[in-house]
mmCIF file of C-alpha atoms in Angstrom:
data_model
loop_
_atom_site.group_PDB
_atom_site.id
_atom_site.type_symbol
_atom_site.label_atom_id
_atom_site.label_comp_id
_atom_site.label_asym_id
_atom_site.label_seq_id
_atom_site.Cartn_x
_atom_site.Cartn_y
_atom_site.Cartn_z
ATOM 1 C CA MET A 266 75.867 76.789 93.630
ATOM 2 C CA ILE A 267 79.428 75.469 93.897
ATOM 3 C CA HIS A 268 79.092 73.916 90.415
ATOM 4 C CA SER A 269 77.967 77.237 88.871
ATOM 5 C CA ILE A 270 80.843 79.094 90.561
ATOM 6 C CA GLN A 271 83.315 76.585 89.118
ATOM 7 C CA ILE A 272 81.833 77.080 85.633
ATOM 8 C CA ILE A 273 82.172 80.866 85.917
ATOM 9 C CA LYS A 274 85.793 80.483 87.049
ATOM 10 C CA GLN A 275 86.542 78.239 84.053
ATOM 11 C CA ILE A 276 84.977 80.766 81.663
ATOM 12 C CA ASP A 277 86.992 83.507 83.322
ATOM 13 C CA ARG A 278 90.231 81.519 83.024
ATOM 14 C CA ILE A 279 89.741 80.719 79.323
ATOM 15 C CA LEU A 280 87.899 83.754 77.960
ATOM 16 C CA GLY A 281 89.135 86.475 80.321
ATOM 17 C CA PRO A 282 92.731 86.847 79.015
ATOM 18 C CA VAL A 283 91.482 86.902 75.409
ATOM 19 C CA LEU A 284 88.986 89.696 76.074
ATOM 20 C CA LEU A 285 91.626 91.602 78.011
ATOM 21 C CA LYS A 286 93.865 91.679 74.932
ATOM 22 C CA ILE A 287 91.027 92.770 72.648
ATOM 23 C CA PHE A 288 89.898 95.766 74.694
ATOM 24 C CA PRO A 289 91.809 99.047 74.372
ATOM 25 C CA ARG A 290 93.312 100.617 77.458
ATOM 26 C CA ALA A 291 90.936 102.813 79.472
ATOM 27 C CA LEU A 292 91.471 106.533 79.012
ATOM 28 C CA LYS A 293 92.953 108.271 82.031
ATOM 29 C CA LYS A 294 90.877 111.085 83.502
ATOM 30 C CA LYS A 295 92.829 114.219 84.321
ATOM 31 C CA LYS A 296 90.565 115.178 87.231
ATOM 32 C CA ARG A 297 88.230 113.461 89.652
ATOM 33 C CA SER A 298 84.694 114.700 89.861
ATOM 34 C CA PRO A 299 84.653 117.354 92.632
ATOM 35 C CA HIS A 300 81.449 115.925 94.133
ATOM 36 C CA PRO A 301 81.212 112.207 93.310
ATOM 37 C CA ASN A 302 78.205 110.533 94.868
ATOM 38 C CA LYS A 303 76.974 107.858 92.433
ATOM 39 C CA ILE A 304 79.291 104.956 93.232
ATOM 40 C CA LEU A 305 79.190 101.337 92.088
ATOM 41 C CA ILE A 306 81.224 98.762 94.017
ATOM 42 C CA ILE A 307 81.750 95.402 92.304
ATOM 43 C CA ARG A 308 82.259 92.592 94.818
ATOM 44 C CA PRO A 309 82.240 88.985 93.563
ATOM 45 C CA GLY A 310 83.721 86.181 95.664
ATOM 46 C CA GLY A 311 82.973 84.705 99.040
ATOM 47 C CA MET A 312 81.367 85.792 102.254
ATOM 48 C CA GLY A 313 84.610 86.891 103.919
ATOM 49 C CA ASP A 314 85.460 89.415 101.204
ATOM 50 C CA ALA A 315 81.947 90.846 101.302
ATOM 51 C CA ILE A 316 82.008 91.264 105.085
ATOM 52 C CA LEU A 317 85.449 92.889 105.186
ATOM 53 C CA LEU A 318 84.320 95.388 102.558
ATOM 54 C CA ILE A 319 81.588 96.694 104.890
ATOM 55 C CA PRO A 320 83.804 98.893 107.139
ATOM 56 C CA VAL A 321 85.191 100.591 104.045
ATOM 57 C CA LEU A 322 81.694 101.240 102.689
ATOM 58 C CA LYS A 323 80.674 102.847 105.961
ATOM 59 C CA ALA A 324 83.702 105.146 105.820
ATOM 60 C CA VAL A 325 82.803 106.162 102.259
ATOM 61 C CA SER A 326 79.197 106.870 103.259
ATOM 62 C CA LYS A 327 80.385 109.150 106.074
ATOM 63 C CA LYS A 328 82.976 111.036 104.021
ATOM 64 C CA ILE A 329 80.896 111.524 100.866
ATOM 65 C CA LYS A 330 77.454 113.018 101.501
ATOM 66 C CA PRO A 331 75.107 112.232 99.991
ATOM 67 C CA ALA A 332 76.665 108.932 98.934
ATOM 68 C CA ASN A 333 74.559 106.697 96.698
ATOM 69 C CA ILE A 334 76.315 103.336 96.858
ATOM 70 C CA ASP A 335 75.281 100.395 94.673
ATOM 71 C CA ILE A 336 76.799 96.936 95.156
ATOM 72 C CA LEU A 337 77.045 94.395 92.324
ATOM 73 C CA CYS A 338 77.725 91.081 94.031
ATOM 74 C CA GLU A 339 77.153 87.341 94.309
ATOM 75 C CA PRO A 340 73.509 86.400 95.002
ATOM 76 C CA ARG A 341 74.685 84.502 98.096
ATOM 77 C CA ASN A 342 76.120 87.723 99.557
ATOM 78 C CA GLN A 343 73.152 90.029 98.984
ATOM 79 C CA GLU A 344 71.830 89.296 102.483
ATOM 80 C CA ILE A 345 75.086 90.591 103.966
ATOM 81 C CA PHE A 346 74.753 93.991 102.304
ATOM 82 C CA HIS A 347 71.040 94.130 103.155
ATOM 83 C CA ALA A 348 72.063 93.986 106.824
ATOM 84 C CA VAL A 349 73.705 97.443 106.691
ATOM 85 C CA GLN A 350 72.159 100.893 106.268
ATOM 86 C CA PHE A 351 74.737 102.594 104.065
ATOM 87 C CA VAL A 352 74.206 100.603 100.837
ATOM 88 C CA ASN A 353 71.448 101.973 98.602
ATOM 89 C CA ASN A 354 71.002 99.100 96.155
ATOM 90 C CA THR A 355 72.246 95.519 96.296
ATOM 91 C CA LEU A 356 72.348 94.004 92.820
ATOM 92 C CA SER A 357 73.099 90.474 91.639
ATOM 93 C CA TYR A 358 75.225 89.876 88.553
ATOM 94 C CA LYS A 359 73.153 86.733 87.935
ATOM 95 C CA ASN A 360 69.923 88.746 87.708
ATOM 96 C CA PRO A 361 69.377 90.062 84.141
ATOM 97 C CA THR A 362 67.217 92.947 85.384
ATOM 98 C CA ASP A 363 69.930 94.043 87.804
ATOM 99 C CA LEU A 364 72.606 93.831 85.106
ATOM 100 C CA ILE A 365 70.557 95.892 82.651
ATOM 101 C CA SER A 366 70.022 98.500 85.371
ATOM 102 C CA VAL A 367 73.764 98.746 86.029
ATOM 103 C CA PHE A 368 74.625 99.038 82.325
ATOM 104 C CA ARG A 369 72.060 101.793 81.794
ATOM 105 C CA LYS A 370 73.189 103.915 84.730
ATOM 106 C CA GLN A 371 75.837 106.635 84.571
ATOM 107 C CA TYR A 372 78.085 106.417 87.638
ATOM 108 C CA ASP A 373 80.639 108.904 88.876
ATOM 109 C CA ILE A 374 82.930 106.118 90.086
ATOM 110 C CA ILE A 375 83.116 102.339 89.655
ATOM 111 C CA ILE A 376 85.423 100.370 91.954
ATOM 112 C CA ASP A 377 86.142 96.728 91.099
ATOM 113 C CA THR A 378 87.292 95.012 94.304
ATOM 114 C CA GLU A 379 87.934 91.615 92.675
ATOM 115 C CA GLN A 380 91.523 90.546 93.333
ATOM 116 C CA SER A 381 92.484 88.418 90.331
ATOM 117 C CA HIS A 382 89.750 87.245 87.946
ATOM 118 C CA PHE A 383 89.263 88.936 84.588
ATOM 119 C CA LEU A 384 85.531 89.208 83.913
ATOM 120 C CA THR A 385 84.792 91.897 86.499
ATOM 121 C CA ALA A 386 87.519 94.038 84.928
ATOM 122 C CA ILE A 387 85.865 93.583 81.514
ATOM 123 C CA ILE A 388 82.479 94.530 82.953
ATOM 124 C CA THR A 389 84.014 97.600 84.596
ATOM 125 C CA ARG A 390 85.471 98.634 81.239
ATOM 126 C CA LEU A 391 82.051 98.355 79.565
ATOM 127 C CA LEU A 392 80.094 100.293 82.187
ATOM 128 C CA LYS A 393 79.631 104.071 82.141
ATOM 129 C CA ALA A 394 81.620 106.086 84.685
ATOM 130 C CA ASP A 395 84.055 109.001 84.834
ATOM 131 C CA LEU A 396 86.476 107.051 86.995
ATOM 132 C CA LYS A 397 87.146 103.319 87.199
ATOM 133 C CA SER A 398 89.542 101.602 89.583
ATOM 134 C CA GLY A 399 90.742 98.127 90.513
ATOM 135 C CA PHE A 400 93.714 96.023 91.519
ATOM 136 C CA HIS A 401 96.824 95.916 89.357
ATOM 137 C CA VAL A 402 96.943 92.107 88.818
ATOM 138 C CA ASN A 403 97.204 89.849 85.739
ATOM 139 C CA GLY A 404 97.165 92.803 83.332
ATOM 140 C CA ARG A 405 93.724 93.923 84.528
ATOM 141 C CA GLN A 406 95.010 97.466 85.174
ATOM 142 C CA LYS A 407 94.445 98.439 81.524
ATOM 143 C CA MET A 408 90.696 98.291 82.174
ATOM 144 C CA TYR A 409 90.900 100.992 84.863
ATOM 145 C CA THR A 410 91.732 104.665 85.066
ATOM 146 C CA ILE A 411 93.282 104.072 88.514
ATOM 147 C CA SER A 412 94.874 100.883 89.828
ATOM 148 C CA ILE A 413 97.023 99.760 92.750
ATOM 149 C CA PRO A 414 99.004 96.537 93.339
ATOM 150 C CA TYR A 415 97.297 93.773 95.300
ATOM 151 C CA ARG A 416 99.230 92.380 98.278
ATOM 152 C CA HIS A 417 98.871 89.063 100.094
ATOM 153 C CA ASP A 418 100.711 90.228 103.206
ATOM 154 C CA ILE A 419 98.233 92.795 104.544
ATOM 155 C CA TYR A 420 94.787 92.475 106.098
ATOM 156 C CA GLU A 421 92.033 92.241 103.493
ATOM 157 C CA ALA A 422 90.063 95.181 104.894
ATOM 158 C CA ASP A 423 93.245 97.270 104.523
ATOM 159 C CA SER A 424 93.565 96.162 100.885
ATOM 160 C CA PHE A 425 90.036 97.353 100.153
ATOM 161 C CA TRP A 426 90.676 100.602 102.003
ATOM 162 C CA ASN A 427 93.893 101.262 100.067
ATOM 163 C CA LEU A 428 92.080 100.830 96.750
ATOM 164 C CA ILE A 429 89.148 103.046 97.679
ATOM 165 C CA ALA A 430 91.350 105.642 99.397
ATOM 166 C CA LYS A 431 93.451 105.913 96.231
ATOM 167 C CA THR A 432 90.315 106.221 94.097
ATOM 168 C CA LEU A 433 88.612 108.839 96.262
ATOM 169 C CA ASP A 434 91.799 110.590 97.419
ATOM 170 C CA PHE A 435 91.325 109.803 101.127
ATOM 171 C CA LYS A 436 94.452 110.583 103.156
ATOM 172 C CA GLU A 437 93.767 108.803 106.453
ATOM 173 C CA SER A 438 94.419 105.134 107.306
ATOM 174 C CA PHE A 439 91.771 102.476 107.809
ATOM 175 C CA SER A 440 90.192 102.305 111.273
ATOM 176 C CA TRP A 441 87.235 100.503 112.837
ATOM 177 C CA ASP A 442 83.968 102.379 113.380
ATOM 178 C CA PHE A 443 81.442 100.155 115.172
ATOM 179 C CA PRO A 444 78.561 99.341 114.842
ATOM 180 C CA TYR A 445 78.170 98.151 111.267
ATOM 181 C CA PHE A 446 74.865 96.280 111.210
ATOM 182 C CA LYS A 447 71.265 97.321 111.589
ATOM 183 C CA GLN A 448 69.722 96.950 115.031
ATOM 184 C CA GLU A 449 66.893 94.403 115.032
ATOM 185 C CA LYS A 450 63.852 95.742 116.922
ATOM 186 C CA LYS A 451 62.435 92.329 117.719
ATOM 187 C CA ASN A 452 64.211 90.936 120.761
ATOM 188 C CA PHE A 453 64.187 87.336 119.520
ATOM 189 C CA ILE A 454 67.466 86.634 121.303
ATOM 190 C CA SER A 455 65.862 86.914 124.755
ATOM 191 C CA ASP A 456 64.795 83.267 124.521
ATOM 192 C CA ILE A 457 68.413 82.065 124.271
ATOM 193 C CA CYS A 458 70.218 84.858 126.088
ATOM 194 C CA PHE A 459 72.258 83.744 129.078
ATOM 195 C CA GLU A 460 74.583 85.590 131.441
ATOM 196 C CA LYS A 461 77.557 84.227 129.551
ATOM 197 C CA TYR A 462 77.870 82.135 126.441
ATOM 198 C CA ILE A 463 80.432 81.384 123.756
ATOM 199 C CA CYS A 464 79.669 81.027 120.044
ATOM 200 C CA VAL A 465 81.266 78.191 118.105
ATOM 201 C CA PHE A 466 81.400 77.975 114.329
ATOM 202 C CA PRO A 467 82.979 74.704 113.076
ATOM 203 C CA GLY A 468 82.328 75.058 109.333
ATOM 204 C CA ALA A 469 84.465 76.190 106.411
ATOM 205 C CA SER A 470 84.103 76.820 102.692
ATOM 206 C CA ILE A 471 86.575 74.012 101.896
ATOM 207 C CA ASP A 472 87.404 70.712 103.621
ATOM 208 C CA GLU A 473 91.060 71.667 104.081
ATOM 209 C CA ARG A 474 90.047 74.287 106.686
ATOM 210 C CA LEU A 475 87.889 71.953 108.778
ATOM 211 C CA TRP A 476 88.824 70.718 112.247
ATOM 212 C CA PRO A 477 87.698 67.281 113.545
ATOM 213 C CA GLU A 478 84.270 67.079 115.199
ATOM 214 C CA LYS A 479 85.723 65.149 118.147
ATOM 215 C CA SER A 480 88.118 68.021 118.811
ATOM 216 C CA TRP A 481 85.266 70.544 118.785
ATOM 217 C CA ALA A 482 83.357 68.321 121.220
ATOM 218 C CA LYS A 483 86.293 68.240 123.651
ATOM 219 C CA VAL A 484 86.519 72.038 123.581
ATOM 220 C CA ILE A 485 82.781 72.421 124.226
ATOM 221 C CA ASP A 486 82.858 69.906 127.085
ATOM 222 C CA GLN A 487 85.758 71.709 128.742
ATOM 223 C CA LEU A 488 84.201 75.163 128.375
ATOM 224 C CA THR A 489 80.937 73.813 129.821
ATOM 225 C CA GLN A 490 82.864 72.602 132.871
ATOM 226 C CA PHE A 491 84.132 76.161 133.324
ATOM 227 C CA GLY A 492 80.513 77.330 133.462
ATOM 228 C CA TRP A 493 80.084 78.580 129.907
ATOM 229 C CA LYS A 494 77.232 77.664 127.588
ATOM 230 C CA CYS A 495 78.199 77.036 123.982
ATOM 231 C CA VAL A 496 76.055 78.124 121.042
ATOM 232 C CA LEU A 497 76.655 76.349 117.725
ATOM 233 C CA LEU A 498 76.309 78.542 114.636
ATOM 234 C CA GLY A 499 76.173 77.627 110.967
ATOM 235 C CA SER A 500 74.134 77.457 107.789
ATOM 236 C CA HIS A 501 72.387 74.464 106.246
ATOM 237 C CA LYS A 502 75.843 73.237 105.148
ATOM 238 C CA GLU A 503 76.889 72.691 108.776
ATOM 239 C CA ILE A 504 73.749 70.877 109.983
ATOM 240 C CA ASN A 505 75.251 67.364 109.904
ATOM 241 C CA GLN A 506 78.559 68.621 111.253
ATOM 242 C CA CYS A 507 76.888 70.255 114.263
ATOM 243 C CA ARG A 508 74.787 67.143 114.923
ATOM 244 C CA THR A 509 77.955 65.038 114.923
ATOM 245 C CA ILE A 510 79.673 67.410 117.341
ATOM 246 C CA ILE A 511 76.688 67.234 119.715
ATOM 247 C CA LYS A 512 76.760 63.426 119.494
ATOM 248 C CA TYR A 513 80.417 63.387 120.563
ATOM 249 C CA CYS A 514 79.864 65.855 123.428
ATOM 250 C CA LYS A 515 79.455 64.530 126.973
ATOM 251 C CA THR A 516 77.438 67.596 127.935
ATOM 252 C CA ARG A 517 73.895 68.030 126.719
ATOM 253 C CA ASP A 518 73.885 71.693 127.690
ATOM 254 C CA ILE A 519 74.423 73.022 124.160
ATOM 255 C CA ILE A 520 72.339 75.453 122.132
ATOM 256 C CA ASN A 521 72.263 74.488 118.439
ATOM 257 C CA LEU A 522 71.255 77.458 116.272
ATOM 258 C CA CYS A 523 72.714 76.007 113.100
ATOM 259 C CA SER A 524 70.594 76.923 110.050
ATOM 260 C CA GLN A 525 68.101 78.856 112.205
ATOM 261 C CA LEU A 526 69.322 82.453 111.892
ATOM 262 C CA THR A 527 69.551 85.147 109.256
ATOM 263 C CA ILE A 528 72.813 87.053 108.850
ATOM 264 C CA LEU A 529 71.404 89.951 110.852
ATOM 265 C CA GLU A 530 70.196 87.672 113.633
ATOM 266 C CA THR A 531 73.604 85.997 113.703
ATOM 267 C CA THR A 532 75.268 89.364 114.283
ATOM 268 C CA LEU A 533 72.977 89.955 117.264
ATOM 269 C CA VAL A 534 73.815 86.577 118.797
ATOM 270 C CA LEU A 535 77.525 87.260 118.257
ATOM 271 C CA LYS A 536 77.326 90.759 119.716
ATOM 272 C CA LYS A 537 75.842 89.475 123.002
ATOM 273 C CA SER A 538 78.345 86.616 123.298
ATOM 274 C CA SER A 539 81.596 86.680 125.247
ATOM 275 C CA LEU A 540 83.679 84.979 122.574
ATOM 276 C CA LEU A 541 83.582 83.412 119.108
ATOM 277 C CA ILE A 542 85.687 80.321 118.347
ATOM 278 C CA SER A 543 85.849 79.730 114.606
ATOM 279 C CA THR A 544 87.733 78.352 111.669
ATOM 280 C CA ASP A 545 89.094 80.664 108.967
ATOM 281 C CA SER A 546 85.638 81.554 107.643
ATOM 282 C CA GLY A 547 83.100 84.226 106.807
ATOM 283 C CA ILE A 548 81.506 83.850 110.259
ATOM 284 C CA LEU A 549 84.881 84.725 111.789
ATOM 285 C CA HIS A 550 84.803 88.085 109.977
ATOM 286 C CA LEU A 551 81.144 88.540 110.910
ATOM 287 C CA GLY A 552 82.224 88.170 114.530
ATOM 288 C CA VAL A 553 84.929 90.793 114.129
ATOM 289 C CA LEU A 554 82.428 93.286 112.674
ATOM 290 C CA SER A 555 80.025 92.418 115.510
ATOM 291 C CA ASP A 556 82.761 93.593 117.918
ATOM 292 C CA VAL A 557 83.233 90.257 119.681
ATOM 293 C CA SER A 558 86.557 88.693 120.728
ATOM 294 C CA THR A 559 87.664 85.727 118.609
ATOM 295 C CA VAL A 560 89.837 82.639 118.686
ATOM 296 C CA SER A 561 90.490 81.486 115.126
ATOM 297 C CA LEU A 562 92.011 78.298 113.715
ATOM 298 C CA PHE A 563 94.250 78.835 110.678
ATOM 299 C CA GLY A 564 95.923 76.301 108.402
ATOM 300 C CA PRO A 565 95.879 76.652 104.591
ATOM 301 C CA GLY A 566 94.677 80.282 104.676
ATOM 302 C CA ILE A 567 96.983 83.307 104.809
ATOM 303 C CA GLU A 568 97.003 84.591 108.385
ATOM 304 C CA ALA A 569 98.418 88.017 107.472
ATOM 305 C CA LYS A 570 95.601 88.539 104.985
ATOM 306 C CA TRP A 571 92.615 87.009 106.773
ATOM 307 C CA ALA A 572 93.255 86.758 110.517
ATOM 308 C CA PRO A 573 91.648 89.411 112.760
ATOM 309 C CA LYS A 574 93.995 91.980 114.298
ATOM 310 C CA GLY A 575 94.160 93.327 117.841
ATOM 311 C CA HIS A 576 94.546 92.098 121.429
ATOM 312 C CA ASN A 577 90.953 90.786 121.471
ATOM 313 C CA HIS A 578 91.678 88.360 118.642
ATOM 314 C CA LEU A 579 93.943 85.327 119.074
ATOM 315 C CA VAL A 580 95.048 83.081 116.213
ATOM 316 C CA ILE A 581 96.117 79.436 116.380
ATOM 317 C CA ASN A 582 98.419 78.550 113.492
ATOM 318 C CA LYS A 583 100.995 75.732 113.465
ATOM 319 C CA ASN A 584 102.872 77.457 110.610
ATOM 320 C CA LEU A 585 103.927 74.268 108.831
ATOM 321 C CA ASP A 586 106.354 74.490 105.925
ATOM 322 C CA CYS A 587 103.514 73.676 103.502
ATOM 323 C CA SER A 588 101.155 76.372 104.779
ATOM 324 C CA PRO A 589 99.683 78.712 103.851
ATOM 325 C CA CYS A 590 98.936 77.173 100.495
ATOM 326 C CA THR A 591 95.910 79.251 99.434
ATOM 327 C CA LYS A 592 96.445 81.935 96.814
ATOM 328 C CA PHE A 593 93.824 84.196 95.186
ATOM 329 C CA GLY A 594 91.082 82.177 96.859
ATOM 330 C CA THR A 595 92.239 78.809 95.488
ATOM 331 C CA THR A 596 93.540 76.035 97.748
ATOM 332 C CA PRO A 597 95.296 73.106 96.060
ATOM 333 C CA PRO A 598 94.434 69.516 97.071
ATOM 334 C CA CYS A 599 96.288 68.673 100.274
ATOM 335 C CA GLY A 600 98.979 65.987 99.979
ATOM 336 C CA ASN A 601 99.916 66.253 103.634
ATOM 337 C CA PHE A 602 96.754 64.828 105.278
ATOM 338 C CA LYS A 603 95.593 68.310 106.404
ATOM 339 C CA LEU A 604 98.266 68.327 109.107
ATOM 340 C CA CYS A 605 98.137 72.110 109.436
ATOM 341 C CA MET A 606 94.667 71.722 110.983
ATOM 342 C CA LEU A 607 95.070 68.303 112.622
ATOM 343 C CA LYS A 608 98.084 69.455 114.632
ATOM 344 C CA ILE A 609 95.896 71.995 116.422
ATOM 345 C CA THR A 610 94.861 70.381 119.723
ATOM 346 C CA PRO A 611 91.761 71.003 121.842
ATOM 347 C CA MET A 612 94.029 72.355 124.599
ATOM 348 C CA ASP A 613 95.448 74.911 122.143
ATOM 349 C CA VAL A 614 91.931 76.235 121.632
ATOM 350 C CA ILE A 615 90.889 76.001 125.298
ATOM 351 C CA ASN A 616 93.976 77.886 126.487
ATOM 352 C CA LYS A 617 93.426 80.719 124.004
ATOM 353 C CA ALA A 618 89.744 80.879 124.943
ATOM 354 C CA LYS A 619 90.546 81.033 128.675
ATOM 355 C CA LYS A 620 93.070 83.792 128.031
ATOM 356 C CA LEU A 621 90.533 85.975 126.226
ATOM 357 C CA ILE A 622 87.770 85.234 128.713
ATOM 358 C CA THR A 623 90.063 86.277 131.575
ATOM 359 C CA LEU A 624 91.146 89.390 129.697
ATOM 360 C CA ASN A 625 87.558 90.505 129.112
ATOM 361 C CA GLU A 626 86.165 89.777 132.588
#
């Protein structure tokens, strides 16, 4: 999967600017449709972007009735959009049948939420819709009838809201509106449900955001001494990492759910937990949308853009001169031995966790 994503990015980098020059500028519509309801949202990219788009989609579904919302996204993120009730169709851009369906359909509005790459802008230009919008970056604005600048210094959910609010002429600011996910009827969680437990997600999409397994083990051991069970979360990618953490732990009182849950089941485990401790990751955002308090570890990522907001969310960030170094989803190879993450100590995490636990008791 990672190899195919890299190939697509290379094609985008080489071919995208050329196609952008070839295509004429999109014609500006004088008026919005008075009753738009057929809406296509284009959302490539990682899990975090997909999750932080969900609150905005719910707001659209409540303000525009009936709203028929289609999502064109990465195959890996289809499960995320299947977990909510306000998306009508979840389509993969790698599925030829899905792509043909999108190209045949006449939409009222198409919103391209990609932040920098070119190919989604080209696709938006080719599709049929009265109104097309996207971010004003790298000359992509010529493909849209409406565009706004993209900023790195505001929360990502706010960026999506600003784009969609401009497109649909919403006047209010972004606000949370829980719950976001479907409620699972089967009470599978009863088998692992305790009076109090803390979820721990140690994984990350890139190595530069990882924290040492021995440090995770020290945090888990300390929290166990305080009387809290720890539940390890993750996908198949984190299986070996979670096994290593368990090996380093002194306590054996750990629940390892790594690679055992669907996205929807993960939201249920998070919702019943007292706290989520996580790296800068998609699971962190899943925790926020599950309405659970979080302690997050930030290094190369942009805290202003990706860190959860509010008194129930605490961020640990050493703010080194070299960080953040990520821009438009790309993190350069680290020449500083990943110090931004290594300087975070287990006591940093434990103290933040204790603070939130005390606050919520």
